[in-house]
């Protein structure tokens, strides 16, 4: 009986400290939270992904218009299936109000815009894919610039830099 009691006490002595040694603390949570925030706000975290490569491949040019110079981004794009667009809707200059890695998020934004002030909004994509929500598409840069200015002044859509901008979509039909 003493041997059995000794074994129980010995095992308990080994197990009990391990139960309390892995205790989480507020400091651990704070450290993990700060790392997550730093990673979210860091461009280097995105730059190491395929989406960072996509952003780097976007060419930015400055075009002269009757109203002054306009910064335009260029990229190969195509209409996204089920994104509310068609090859006929996609023009040369596109006013982009959203950009996403997930198609679901892009379609959700498009639906909100289409139900509101931008019924002609649609989604386009790159080869990676990376999704852009376009509120309007024009053949003329002056019209696109006017729409971009109106969007910026309206405050109807909450956007973070670099949005909104004009994307010169170099159209590519299936497959990309």
PDB file of C-alpha atoms in Angstrom:
ATOM      1  CA  UNK A   1       0.000   0.000   0.000  1.00  0.00           C
ATOM      2  CA  UNK A   2       2.847   2.403   0.761  1.00  0.00           C
ATOM      3  CA  UNK A   3       4.344   1.777  -2.677  1.00  0.00           C
ATOM      4  CA  UNK A   4       1.016   2.632  -4.339  1.00  0.00           C
ATOM      5  CA  UNK A   5       0.647   5.810  -2.297  1.00  0.00           C
ATOM      6  CA  UNK A   6       4.241   6.743  -3.072  1.00  0.00           C
ATOM      7  CA  UNK A   7       3.592   6.335  -6.824  1.00  0.00           C
ATOM      8  CA  UNK A   8       0.459   8.505  -6.669  1.00  0.00           C
ATOM      9  CA  UNK A   9       2.292  11.245  -4.800  1.00  0.00           C
ATOM     10  CA  UNK A  10       5.249  11.099  -7.212  1.00  0.00           C
ATOM     11  CA  UNK A  11       3.023  11.347 -10.292  1.00  0.00           C
ATOM     12  CA  UNK A  12       1.026  14.184  -8.697  1.00  0.00           C
ATOM     13  CA  UNK A  13       4.230  16.042  -7.944  1.00  0.00           C
ATOM     14  CA  UNK A  14       5.162  15.885 -11.632  1.00  0.00           C
ATOM     15  CA  UNK A  15       1.740  16.759 -13.072  1.00  0.00           C
ATOM     16  CA  UNK A  16       0.570  19.583 -10.784  1.00  0.00           C
ATOM     17  CA  UNK A  17       3.362  22.074 -11.695  1.00  0.00           C
ATOM     18  CA  UNK A  18       2.758  21.549 -15.409  1.00  0.00           C
ATOM     19  CA  UNK A  19      -0.900  22.454 -15.013  1.00  0.00           C
ATOM     20  CA  UNK A  20      -0.019  25.916 -13.753  1.00  0.00           C
ATOM     21  CA  UNK A  21       3.149  26.638 -15.752  1.00  0.00           C
ATOM     22  CA  UNK A  22       1.335  27.282 -19.085  1.00  0.00           C
ATOM     23  CA  UNK A  23      -0.793  30.045 -17.715  1.00  0.00           C
ATOM     24  CA  UNK A  24      -1.576  32.834 -20.174  1.00  0.00           C
ATOM     25  CA  UNK A  25      -1.254  36.371 -19.001  1.00  0.00           C
ATOM     26  CA  UNK A  26      -2.337  39.803 -20.114  1.00  0.00           C
ATOM     27  CA  UNK A  27       1.257  40.455 -21.168  1.00  0.00           C
ATOM     28  CA  UNK A  28       1.148  37.455 -23.527  1.00  0.00           C
ATOM     29  CA  UNK A  29      -2.120  38.645 -25.073  1.00  0.00           C
ATOM     30  CA  UNK A  30      -0.810  42.214 -25.423  1.00  0.00           C
ATOM     31  CA  UNK A  31       2.370  40.978 -27.124  1.00  0.00           C
ATOM     32  CA  UNK A  32       0.423  38.840 -29.605  1.00  0.00           C
ATOM     33  CA  UNK A  33      -1.984  41.707 -30.293  1.00  0.00           C
ATOM     34  CA  UNK A  34       0.843  44.177 -30.962  1.00  0.00           C
ATOM     35  CA  UNK A  35       2.526  41.724 -33.356  1.00  0.00           C
ATOM     36  CA  UNK A  36      -0.743  41.234 -35.241  1.00  0.00           C
ATOM     37  CA  UNK A  37      -1.305  44.992 -35.549  1.00  0.00           C
ATOM     38  CA  UNK A  38       2.277  45.567 -36.714  1.00  0.00           C
ATOM     39  CA  UNK A  39       1.882  42.832 -39.334  1.00  0.00           C
ATOM     40  CA  UNK A  40      -1.434  44.229 -40.533  1.00  0.00           C
ATOM     41  CA  UNK A  41      -0.096  47.755 -40.900  1.00  0.00           C
ATOM     42  CA  UNK A  42       3.181  46.709 -42.466  1.00  0.00           C
ATOM     43  CA  UNK A  43       3.438  46.822 -46.258  1.00  0.00           C
ATOM     44  CA  UNK A  44       6.279  44.308 -46.071  1.00  0.00           C
ATOM     45  CA  UNK A  45       3.850  41.638 -44.871  1.00  0.00           C
ATOM     46  CA  UNK A  46       1.779  42.107 -48.024  1.00  0.00           C
ATOM     47  CA  UNK A  47       4.798  42.572 -50.273  1.00  0.00           C
ATOM     48  CA  UNK A  48       6.006  39.061 -49.498  1.00  0.00           C
ATOM     49  CA  UNK A  49       2.779  37.555 -50.857  1.00  0.00           C
ATOM     50  CA  UNK A  50       1.498  37.085 -54.404  1.00  0.00           C
ATOM     51  CA  UNK A  51      -0.706  40.140 -53.808  1.00  0.00           C
ATOM     52  CA  UNK A  52       2.337  42.237 -53.051  1.00  0.00           C
ATOM     53  CA  UNK A  53       3.841  41.098 -56.348  1.00  0.00           C
ATOM     54  CA  UNK A  54       0.565  42.076 -58.014  1.00  0.00           C
ATOM     55  CA  UNK A  55       0.746  45.560 -56.529  1.00  0.00           C
ATOM     56  CA  UNK A  56       4.359  45.952 -57.629  1.00  0.00           C
ATOM     57  CA  UNK A  57       3.489  44.944 -61.187  1.00  0.00           C
ATOM     58  CA  UNK A  58       0.972  47.790 -61.526  1.00  0.00           C
ATOM     59  CA  UNK A  59       2.448  50.547 -63.661  1.00  0.00           C
ATOM     60  CA  UNK A  60       1.637  54.137 -62.689  1.00  0.00           C
ATOM     61  CA  UNK A  61       1.736  56.898 -65.306  1.00  0.00           C
ATOM     62  CA  UNK A  62       0.782  60.563 -65.382  1.00  0.00           C
ATOM     63  CA  UNK A  63      -1.498  61.684 -68.207  1.00  0.00           C
ATOM     64  CA  UNK A  64      -2.107  65.240 -69.384  1.00  0.00           C
ATOM     65  CA  UNK A  65      -5.762  66.205 -69.584  1.00  0.00           C
ATOM     66  CA  UNK A  66      -7.511  69.508 -70.336  1.00  0.00           C
ATOM     67  CA  UNK A  67      -7.996  69.884 -66.546  1.00  0.00           C
ATOM     68  CA  UNK A  68      -4.382  69.099 -65.648  1.00  0.00           C
ATOM     69  CA  UNK A  69      -2.294  66.034 -64.918  1.00  0.00           C
ATOM     70  CA  UNK A  70      -3.910  62.820 -63.692  1.00  0.00           C
ATOM     71  CA  UNK A  71      -2.209  59.792 -62.169  1.00  0.00           C
ATOM     72  CA  UNK A  72      -3.413  56.562 -63.778  1.00  0.00           C
ATOM     73  CA  UNK A  73      -2.500  52.974 -62.905  1.00  0.00           C
ATOM     74  CA  UNK A  74      -2.202  50.375 -65.652  1.00  0.00           C
ATOM     75  CA  UNK A  75      -2.792  46.673 -65.397  1.00  0.00           C
ATOM     76  CA  UNK A  76      -4.039  43.657 -67.339  1.00  0.00           C
ATOM     77  CA  UNK A  77      -7.585  42.869 -66.212  1.00  0.00           C
ATOM     78  CA  UNK A  78     -10.659  40.916 -67.228  1.00  0.00           C
ATOM     79  CA  UNK A  79     -14.311  40.885 -66.247  1.00  0.00           C
ATOM     80  CA  UNK A  80     -15.025  38.690 -63.222  1.00  0.00           C
ATOM     81  CA  UNK A  81     -17.698  36.030 -63.693  1.00  0.00           C
ATOM     82  CA  UNK A  82     -20.713  36.925 -61.578  1.00  0.00           C
ATOM     83  CA  UNK A  83     -19.284  40.346 -60.774  1.00  0.00           C
ATOM     84  CA  UNK A  84     -22.001  42.372 -62.478  1.00  0.00           C
ATOM     85  CA  UNK A  85     -19.951  43.340 -65.499  1.00  0.00           C
ATOM     86  CA  UNK A  86     -19.576  42.452 -69.136  1.00  0.00           C
ATOM     87  CA  UNK A  87     -16.930  42.984 -71.783  1.00  0.00           C
ATOM     88  CA  UNK A  88     -19.060  45.846 -73.130  1.00  0.00           C
ATOM     89  CA  UNK A  89     -19.076  47.637 -69.747  1.00  0.00           C
ATOM     90  CA  UNK A  90     -15.297  47.552 -69.366  1.00  0.00           C
ATOM     91  CA  UNK A  91     -13.825  50.675 -70.927  1.00  0.00           C
ATOM     92  CA  UNK A  92     -10.301  51.997 -70.943  1.00  0.00           C
ATOM     93  CA  UNK A  93     -10.433  54.172 -67.783  1.00  0.00           C
ATOM     94  CA  UNK A  94     -12.016  52.681 -64.664  1.00  0.00           C
ATOM     95  CA  UNK A  95     -12.707  54.441 -61.368  1.00  0.00           C
ATOM     96  CA  UNK A  96     -11.749  51.932 -58.671  1.00  0.00           C
ATOM     97  CA  UNK A  97     -13.395  52.173 -55.253  1.00  0.00           C
ATOM     98  CA  UNK A  98     -12.247  48.858 -53.776  1.00  0.00           C
ATOM     99  CA  UNK A  99      -9.518  46.252 -54.119  1.00  0.00           C
ATOM    100  CA  UNK A 100      -9.591  42.816 -52.536  1.00  0.00           C
ATOM    101  CA  UNK A 101      -7.812  39.493 -52.329  1.00  0.00           C
ATOM    102  CA  UNK A 102     -11.124  37.678 -51.827  1.00  0.00           C
ATOM    103  CA  UNK A 103     -13.827  37.558 -54.497  1.00  0.00           C
ATOM    104  CA  UNK A 104     -16.537  37.356 -51.828  1.00  0.00           C
ATOM    105  CA  UNK A 105     -15.462  40.721 -50.388  1.00  0.00           C
ATOM    106  CA  UNK A 106     -15.329  42.364 -53.813  1.00  0.00           C
ATOM    107  CA  UNK A 107     -18.789  41.074 -54.742  1.00  0.00           C
ATOM    108  CA  UNK A 108     -20.192  42.200 -51.383  1.00  0.00           C
ATOM    109  CA  UNK A 109     -18.914  45.729 -51.913  1.00  0.00           C
ATOM    110  CA  UNK A 110     -20.220  45.749 -55.495  1.00  0.00           C
ATOM    111  CA  UNK A 111     -23.682  44.717 -54.283  1.00  0.00           C
ATOM    112  CA  UNK A 112     -23.740  47.494 -51.667  1.00  0.00           C
ATOM    113  CA  UNK A 113     -22.665  50.041 -54.281  1.00  0.00           C
ATOM    114  CA  UNK A 114     -25.160  48.756 -56.855  1.00  0.00           C
ATOM    115  CA  UNK A 115     -27.975  49.036 -54.298  1.00  0.00           C
ATOM    116  CA  UNK A 116     -26.920  52.604 -53.552  1.00  0.00           C
ATOM    117  CA  UNK A 117     -25.545  55.388 -55.707  1.00  0.00           C
ATOM    118  CA  UNK A 118     -23.573  53.244 -58.176  1.00  0.00           C
ATOM    119  CA  UNK A 119     -25.914  50.785 -59.931  1.00  0.00           C
ATOM    120  CA  UNK A 120     -23.414  50.152 -62.735  1.00  0.00           C
ATOM    121  CA  UNK A 121     -20.611  48.999 -60.383  1.00  0.00           C
ATOM    122  CA  UNK A 122     -18.847  45.776 -61.374  1.00  0.00           C
ATOM    123  CA  UNK A 123     -15.834  43.626 -60.474  1.00  0.00           C
ATOM    124  CA  UNK A 124     -12.724  43.037 -62.566  1.00  0.00           C
ATOM    125  CA  UNK A 125      -9.738  40.821 -61.791  1.00  0.00           C
ATOM    126  CA  UNK A 126      -6.089  40.231 -62.560  1.00  0.00           C
ATOM    127  CA  UNK A 127      -4.423  36.906 -63.314  1.00  0.00           C
ATOM    128  CA  UNK A 128      -3.396  36.217 -59.691  1.00  0.00           C
ATOM    129  CA  UNK A 129      -6.426  36.932 -59.035  1.00  0.00           C
ATOM    130  CA  UNK A 130      -6.744  40.286 -57.334  1.00  0.00           C
ATOM    131  CA  UNK A 131     -10.192  41.905 -57.510  1.00  0.00           C
ATOM    132  CA  UNK A 132     -11.095  45.546 -58.182  1.00  0.00           C
ATOM    133  CA  UNK A 133     -14.528  47.088 -57.678  1.00  0.00           C
ATOM    134  CA  UNK A 134     -15.193  49.613 -60.440  1.00  0.00           C
ATOM    135  CA  UNK A 135     -17.930  52.216 -59.954  1.00  0.00           C
ATOM    136  CA  UNK A 136     -17.719  53.658 -63.469  1.00  0.00           C
ATOM    137  CA  UNK A 137     -15.846  52.999 -66.694  1.00  0.00           C
ATOM    138  CA  UNK A 138     -15.112  55.504 -69.485  1.00  0.00           C
ATOM    139  CA  UNK A 139     -13.293  55.762 -72.794  1.00  0.00           C
ATOM    140  CA  UNK A 140     -12.389  59.383 -72.045  1.00  0.00           C
ATOM    141  CA  UNK A 141      -9.899  60.258 -69.288  1.00  0.00           C
ATOM    142  CA  UNK A 142     -11.662  63.584 -68.566  1.00  0.00           C
ATOM    143  CA  UNK A 143     -14.927  61.799 -67.741  1.00  0.00           C
ATOM    144  CA  UNK A 144     -13.098  59.330 -65.509  1.00  0.00           C
ATOM    145  CA  UNK A 145     -11.311  62.182 -63.728  1.00  0.00           C
ATOM    146  CA  UNK A 146     -14.615  63.997 -63.125  1.00  0.00           C
ATOM    147  CA  UNK A 147     -16.117  60.805 -61.647  1.00  0.00           C
ATOM    148  CA  UNK A 148     -13.044  60.276 -59.467  1.00  0.00           C
ATOM    149  CA  UNK A 149     -13.266  63.844 -58.132  1.00  0.00           C
ATOM    150  CA  UNK A 150     -16.992  63.454 -57.450  1.00  0.00           C
ATOM    151  CA  UNK A 151     -16.363  60.198 -55.578  1.00  0.00           C
ATOM    152  CA  UNK A 152     -13.648  61.772 -53.434  1.00  0.00           C
ATOM    153  CA  UNK A 153     -15.821  64.763 -52.565  1.00  0.00           C
ATOM    154  CA  UNK A 154     -18.998  62.777 -51.856  1.00  0.00           C
ATOM    155  CA  UNK A 155     -17.682  60.851 -48.871  1.00  0.00           C
ATOM    156  CA  UNK A 156     -20.264  58.131 -49.621  1.00  0.00           C
ATOM    157  CA  UNK A 157     -17.680  55.355 -49.488  1.00  0.00           C
ATOM    158  CA  UNK A 158     -15.096  54.919 -46.760  1.00  0.00           C
ATOM    159  CA  UNK A 159     -11.765  54.097 -48.420  1.00  0.00           C
ATOM    160  CA  UNK A 160      -8.161  53.777 -47.336  1.00  0.00           C
ATOM    161  CA  UNK A 161      -5.162  54.816 -49.396  1.00  0.00           C
ATOM    162  CA  UNK A 162      -4.468  54.303 -52.238  1.00  0.00           C
ATOM    163  CA  UNK A 163      -8.185  54.333 -53.053  1.00  0.00           C
ATOM    164  CA  UNK A 164      -9.892  55.687 -55.043  1.00  0.00           C
ATOM    165  CA  UNK A 165      -7.915  55.850 -58.277  1.00  0.00           C
ATOM    166  CA  UNK A 166      -8.205  55.463 -62.028  1.00  0.00           C
ATOM    167  CA  UNK A 167      -7.158  52.118 -63.465  1.00  0.00           C
ATOM    168  CA  UNK A 168      -6.382  51.916 -67.143  1.00  0.00           C
ATOM    169  CA  UNK A 169      -7.516  48.386 -67.742  1.00  0.00           C
ATOM    170  CA  UNK A 170      -5.659  46.641 -70.483  1.00  0.00           C
ATOM    171  CA  UNK A 171      -8.471  44.255 -71.296  1.00  0.00           C
ATOM    172  CA  UNK A 172      -7.797  40.603 -71.649  1.00  0.00           C
ATOM    173  CA  UNK A 173     -10.464  38.144 -72.464  1.00  0.00           C
ATOM    174  CA  UNK A 174     -10.458  34.624 -70.988  1.00  0.00           C
ATOM    175  CA  UNK A 175      -8.091  33.074 -69.976  1.00  0.00           C
ATOM    176  CA  UNK A 176      -5.665  35.415 -68.228  1.00  0.00           C
TER     177      UNK A 176
END
